[in-house]
mmCIF file of C-alpha atoms in Angstrom:
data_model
loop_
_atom_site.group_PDB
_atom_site.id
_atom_site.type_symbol
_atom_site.label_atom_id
_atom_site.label_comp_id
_atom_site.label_asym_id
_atom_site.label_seq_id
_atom_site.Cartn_x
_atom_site.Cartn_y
_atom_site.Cartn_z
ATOM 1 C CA UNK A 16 28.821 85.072 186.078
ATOM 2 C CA UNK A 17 33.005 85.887 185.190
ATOM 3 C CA UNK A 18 34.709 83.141 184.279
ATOM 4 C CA UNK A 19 37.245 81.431 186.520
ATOM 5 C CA UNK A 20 37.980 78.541 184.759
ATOM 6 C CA UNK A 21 36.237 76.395 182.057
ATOM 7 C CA UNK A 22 38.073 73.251 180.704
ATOM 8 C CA UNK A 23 38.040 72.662 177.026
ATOM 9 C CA UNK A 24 39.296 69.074 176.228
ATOM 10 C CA UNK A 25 42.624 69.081 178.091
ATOM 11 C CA UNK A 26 42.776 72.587 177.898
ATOM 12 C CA UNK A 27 41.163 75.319 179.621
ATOM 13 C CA UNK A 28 40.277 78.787 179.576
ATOM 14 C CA UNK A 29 40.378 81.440 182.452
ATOM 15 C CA UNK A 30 41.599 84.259 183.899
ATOM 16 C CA UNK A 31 44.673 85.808 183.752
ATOM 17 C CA UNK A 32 47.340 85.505 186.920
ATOM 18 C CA UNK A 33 50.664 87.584 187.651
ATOM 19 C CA UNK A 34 52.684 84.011 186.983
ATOM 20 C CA UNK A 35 51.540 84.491 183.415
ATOM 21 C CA UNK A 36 53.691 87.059 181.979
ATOM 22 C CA UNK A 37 56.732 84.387 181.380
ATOM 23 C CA UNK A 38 54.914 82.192 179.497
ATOM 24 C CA UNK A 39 53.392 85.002 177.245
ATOM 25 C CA UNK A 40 56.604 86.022 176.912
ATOM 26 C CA UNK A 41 57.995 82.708 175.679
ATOM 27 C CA UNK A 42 54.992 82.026 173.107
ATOM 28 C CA UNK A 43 54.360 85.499 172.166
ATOM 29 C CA UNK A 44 57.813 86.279 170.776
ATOM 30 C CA UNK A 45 57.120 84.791 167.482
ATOM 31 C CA UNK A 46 56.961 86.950 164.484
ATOM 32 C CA UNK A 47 54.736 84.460 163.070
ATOM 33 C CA UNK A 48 51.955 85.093 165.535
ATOM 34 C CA UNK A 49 52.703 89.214 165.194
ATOM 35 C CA UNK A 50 52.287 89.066 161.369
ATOM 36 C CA UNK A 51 48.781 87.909 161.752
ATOM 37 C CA UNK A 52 47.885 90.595 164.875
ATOM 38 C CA UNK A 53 47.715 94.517 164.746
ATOM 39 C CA UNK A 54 50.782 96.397 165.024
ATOM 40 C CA UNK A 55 50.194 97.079 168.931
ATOM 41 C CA UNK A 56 51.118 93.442 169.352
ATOM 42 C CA UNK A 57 54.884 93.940 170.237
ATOM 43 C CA UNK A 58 57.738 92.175 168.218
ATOM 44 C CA UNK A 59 59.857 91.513 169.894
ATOM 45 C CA UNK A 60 57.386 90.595 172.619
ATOM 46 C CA UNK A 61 59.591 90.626 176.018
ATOM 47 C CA UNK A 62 58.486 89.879 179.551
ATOM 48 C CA UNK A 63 58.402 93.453 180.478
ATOM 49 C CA UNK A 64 55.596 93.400 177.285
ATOM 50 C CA UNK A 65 53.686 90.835 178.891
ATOM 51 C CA UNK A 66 53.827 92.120 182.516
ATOM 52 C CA UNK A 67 51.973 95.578 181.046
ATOM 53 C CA UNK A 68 49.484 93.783 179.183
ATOM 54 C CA UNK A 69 48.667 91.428 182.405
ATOM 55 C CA UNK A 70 47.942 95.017 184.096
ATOM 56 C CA UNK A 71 45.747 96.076 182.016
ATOM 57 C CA UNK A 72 43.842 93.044 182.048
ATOM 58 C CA UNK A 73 43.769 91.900 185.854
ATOM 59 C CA UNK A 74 42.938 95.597 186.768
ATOM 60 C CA UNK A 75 40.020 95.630 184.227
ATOM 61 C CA UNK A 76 36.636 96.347 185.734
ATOM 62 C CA UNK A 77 34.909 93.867 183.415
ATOM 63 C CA UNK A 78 36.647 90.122 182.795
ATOM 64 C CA UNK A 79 36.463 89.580 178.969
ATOM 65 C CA UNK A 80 40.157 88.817 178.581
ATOM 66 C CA UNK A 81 41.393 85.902 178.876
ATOM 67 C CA UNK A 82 44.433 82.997 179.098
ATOM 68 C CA UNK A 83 44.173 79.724 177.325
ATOM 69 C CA UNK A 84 45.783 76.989 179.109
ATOM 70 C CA UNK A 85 47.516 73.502 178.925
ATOM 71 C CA UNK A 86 49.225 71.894 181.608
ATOM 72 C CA UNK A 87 49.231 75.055 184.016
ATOM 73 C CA UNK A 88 51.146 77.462 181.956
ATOM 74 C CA UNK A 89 49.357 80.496 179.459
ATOM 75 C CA UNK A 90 49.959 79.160 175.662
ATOM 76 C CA UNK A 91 47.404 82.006 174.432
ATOM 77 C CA UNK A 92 44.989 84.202 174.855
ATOM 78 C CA UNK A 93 41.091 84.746 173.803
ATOM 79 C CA UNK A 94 39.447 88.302 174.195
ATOM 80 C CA UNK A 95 35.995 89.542 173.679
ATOM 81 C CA UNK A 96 36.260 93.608 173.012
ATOM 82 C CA UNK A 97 32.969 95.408 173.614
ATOM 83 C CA UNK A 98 31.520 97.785 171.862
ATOM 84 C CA UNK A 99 30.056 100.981 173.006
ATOM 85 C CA UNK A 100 27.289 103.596 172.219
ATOM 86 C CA UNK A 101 25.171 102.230 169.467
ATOM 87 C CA UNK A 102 26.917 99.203 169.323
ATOM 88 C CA UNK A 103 26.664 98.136 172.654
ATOM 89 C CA UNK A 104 25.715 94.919 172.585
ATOM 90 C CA UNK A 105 28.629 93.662 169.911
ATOM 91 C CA UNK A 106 31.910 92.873 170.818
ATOM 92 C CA UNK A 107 35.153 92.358 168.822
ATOM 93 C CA UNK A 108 37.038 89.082 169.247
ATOM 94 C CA UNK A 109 40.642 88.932 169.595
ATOM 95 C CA UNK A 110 42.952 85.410 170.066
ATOM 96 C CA UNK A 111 46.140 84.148 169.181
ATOM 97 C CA UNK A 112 47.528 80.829 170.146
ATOM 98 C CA UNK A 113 51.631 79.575 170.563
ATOM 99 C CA UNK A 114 52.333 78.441 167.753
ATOM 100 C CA UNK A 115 53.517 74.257 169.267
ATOM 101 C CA UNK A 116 50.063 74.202 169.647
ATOM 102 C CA UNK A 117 47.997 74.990 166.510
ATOM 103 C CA UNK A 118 46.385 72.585 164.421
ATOM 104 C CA UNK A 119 44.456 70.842 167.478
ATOM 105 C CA UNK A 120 41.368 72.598 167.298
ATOM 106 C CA UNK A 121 41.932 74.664 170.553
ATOM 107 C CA UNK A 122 40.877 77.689 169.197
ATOM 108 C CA UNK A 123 38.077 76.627 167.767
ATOM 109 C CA UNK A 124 36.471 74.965 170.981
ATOM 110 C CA UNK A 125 37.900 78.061 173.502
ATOM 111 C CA UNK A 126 35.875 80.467 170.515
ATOM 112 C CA UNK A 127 32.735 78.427 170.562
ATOM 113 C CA UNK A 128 32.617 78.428 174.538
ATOM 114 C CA UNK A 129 33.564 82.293 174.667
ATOM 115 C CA UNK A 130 30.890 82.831 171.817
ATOM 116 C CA UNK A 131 28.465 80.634 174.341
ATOM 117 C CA UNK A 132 29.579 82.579 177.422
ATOM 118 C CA UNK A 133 29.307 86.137 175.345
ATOM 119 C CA UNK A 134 25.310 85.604 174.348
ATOM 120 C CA UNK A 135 24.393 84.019 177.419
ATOM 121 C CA UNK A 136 26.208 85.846 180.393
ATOM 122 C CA UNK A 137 26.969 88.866 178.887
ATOM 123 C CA UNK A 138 23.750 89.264 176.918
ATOM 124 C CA UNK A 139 25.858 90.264 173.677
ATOM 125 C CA UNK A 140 23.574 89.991 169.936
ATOM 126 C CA UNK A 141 27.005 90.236 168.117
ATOM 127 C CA UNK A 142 30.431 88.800 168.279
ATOM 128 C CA UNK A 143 32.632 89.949 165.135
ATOM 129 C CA UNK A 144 36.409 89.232 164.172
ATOM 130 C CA UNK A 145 38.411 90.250 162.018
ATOM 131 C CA UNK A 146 41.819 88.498 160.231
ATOM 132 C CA UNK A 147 43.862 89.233 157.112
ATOM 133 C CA UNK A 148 42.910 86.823 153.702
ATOM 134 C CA UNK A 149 46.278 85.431 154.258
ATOM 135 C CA UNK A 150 45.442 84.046 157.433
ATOM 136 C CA UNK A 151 43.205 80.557 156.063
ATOM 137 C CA UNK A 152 44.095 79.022 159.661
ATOM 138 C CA UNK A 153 41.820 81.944 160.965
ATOM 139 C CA UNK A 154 39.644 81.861 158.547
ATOM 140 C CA UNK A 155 39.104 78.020 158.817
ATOM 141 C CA UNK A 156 38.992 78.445 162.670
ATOM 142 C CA UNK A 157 36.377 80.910 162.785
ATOM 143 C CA UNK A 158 34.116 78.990 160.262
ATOM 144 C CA UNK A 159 34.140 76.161 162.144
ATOM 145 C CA UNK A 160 33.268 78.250 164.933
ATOM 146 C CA UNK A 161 30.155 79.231 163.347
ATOM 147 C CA UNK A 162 31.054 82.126 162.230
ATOM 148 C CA UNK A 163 29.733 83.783 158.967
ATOM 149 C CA UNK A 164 31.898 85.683 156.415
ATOM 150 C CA UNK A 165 30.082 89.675 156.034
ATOM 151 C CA UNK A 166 32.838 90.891 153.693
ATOM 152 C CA UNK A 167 36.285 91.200 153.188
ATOM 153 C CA UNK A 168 37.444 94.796 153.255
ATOM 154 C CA UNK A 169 39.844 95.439 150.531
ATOM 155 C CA UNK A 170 43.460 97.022 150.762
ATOM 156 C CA UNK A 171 42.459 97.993 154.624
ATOM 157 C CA UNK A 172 46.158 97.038 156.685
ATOM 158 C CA UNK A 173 49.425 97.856 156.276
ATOM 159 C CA UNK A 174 51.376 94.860 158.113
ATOM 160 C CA UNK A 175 54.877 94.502 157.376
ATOM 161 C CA UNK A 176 55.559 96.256 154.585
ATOM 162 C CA UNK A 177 52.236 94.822 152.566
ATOM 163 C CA UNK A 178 48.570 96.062 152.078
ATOM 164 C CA UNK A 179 46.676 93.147 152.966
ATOM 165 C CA UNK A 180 42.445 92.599 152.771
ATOM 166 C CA UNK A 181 40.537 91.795 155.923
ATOM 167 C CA UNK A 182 37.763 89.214 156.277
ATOM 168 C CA UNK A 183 35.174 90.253 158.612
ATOM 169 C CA UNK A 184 33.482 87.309 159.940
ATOM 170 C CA UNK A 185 30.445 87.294 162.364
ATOM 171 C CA UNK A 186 28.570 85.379 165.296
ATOM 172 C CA UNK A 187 25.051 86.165 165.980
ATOM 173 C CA UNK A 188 23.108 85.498 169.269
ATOM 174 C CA UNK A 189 19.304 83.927 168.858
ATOM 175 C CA UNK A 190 17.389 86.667 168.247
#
C-alpha cells in the first residue's frame, strides 16, 4: 500500500507534487543542511535543483521518497533507498528537515512511521542510515528512533574541506 498521506502530529508525510519544487528551494538552500548531506545535495540549491529532483522522484516506479509537510507547503524530505542483489531486503535512509523547524521532534516521528511503513508494507528486515559524528542532532534523532549504533567508520568523507567519521546506525524488522 504507497503512501498518500499519513499525518504525524500537525505534520504529515506524503508524496511529492510539482507545487513542491519552490518550497524545496526555499528550505534547501541552506549550507547548514548541505554540510550534513553528500556532496550530490546542491549548494546553492535553486529551484531549477528542486524541479530535477521532483522528476526523478514523481516518475519513480516505486514510492519510497518522500515530502514532509506543515501547513501545505514541503519543509523536508524522508527517503527509504533500497538495496539490491544480496541486500535486497535493506534499505538506506535519507532525510533532512528546514532548518525553522528542527528541534520539534518531526524527524523523529516521520522516521519511526517510515521505519513502520518499511517492515510492514514493504517487507524490508533492514533500514540503515548513515550521518557524520558531528551531526549529534542526527545522531540523537535516530536513537530515539530506535535505531542502534553498528559502528562508526573512521576518516570515510571528505565534506567541505574536512575528513569526517560516519556513524552507521541501524533498524531491524521482527525477525
Amino acid at each position: 500500500m504507497p503512501i498518500k498521506q499519513i499525518s504525524i502530529g500537525e505534520y504529515a508525510i506524503r508524496e511529492w507534487r510539482e507545487d513542491d519544487a519552490a518550497s524545496i528551494a526555499k528550505y534547501a538552500n541552506n549550507k547548514k543542511i548541505w554540510n550534513n548531506l553528500p556532496d550530490s545535495f546542491p549548494n546553492p540549491y535553486t529551484i531549477e535543483d528542486a524541479k530535477v529532483f521532483l522528476s526523478k522522484v514523481m516518475l519513480s516506479e516505486h514510492k519510497t521518497h518522500f515530502a514532509i509537510e506543515s501547513d501545505h507547503e514541503a519543509i523536508g524530505s524522508i527517503s527509504l533507498m533500497p538495496r539490491h542483489d544480496i541486500y535486497r531486503f535493506t534499505a538506506e535512509l535519507g532525510y533532512w528537515l528546514a532548518e525553522p523547524f528542527w528541534g520539534k521532534g518531526i524527524m523523529t516521528k516521520a522516521t519511526r512511521v517510515l521505519s513502520e511503513y518499511a517492515f510492514e508494507e514493504l517487507g524490508l528486515l533492514r533500514i540503515f542510515a548513515k550521518t557524520y559524528t558531528t551531526n549529534t542532532a542526527s545522531i540523537r534523532m535516530l536513537e530515539k528512533s530506535g535505531f542502534s549504533l553498528e559502528g562508526v567508520l573512521r576518516a570515510s568523507v571528505f565534506k567541505d574541506g574536512r575528513i569526517l567519521d560516519q556513524c552507521v546506525y541501524s533498524k531491524l524488522n521482527k525477525i
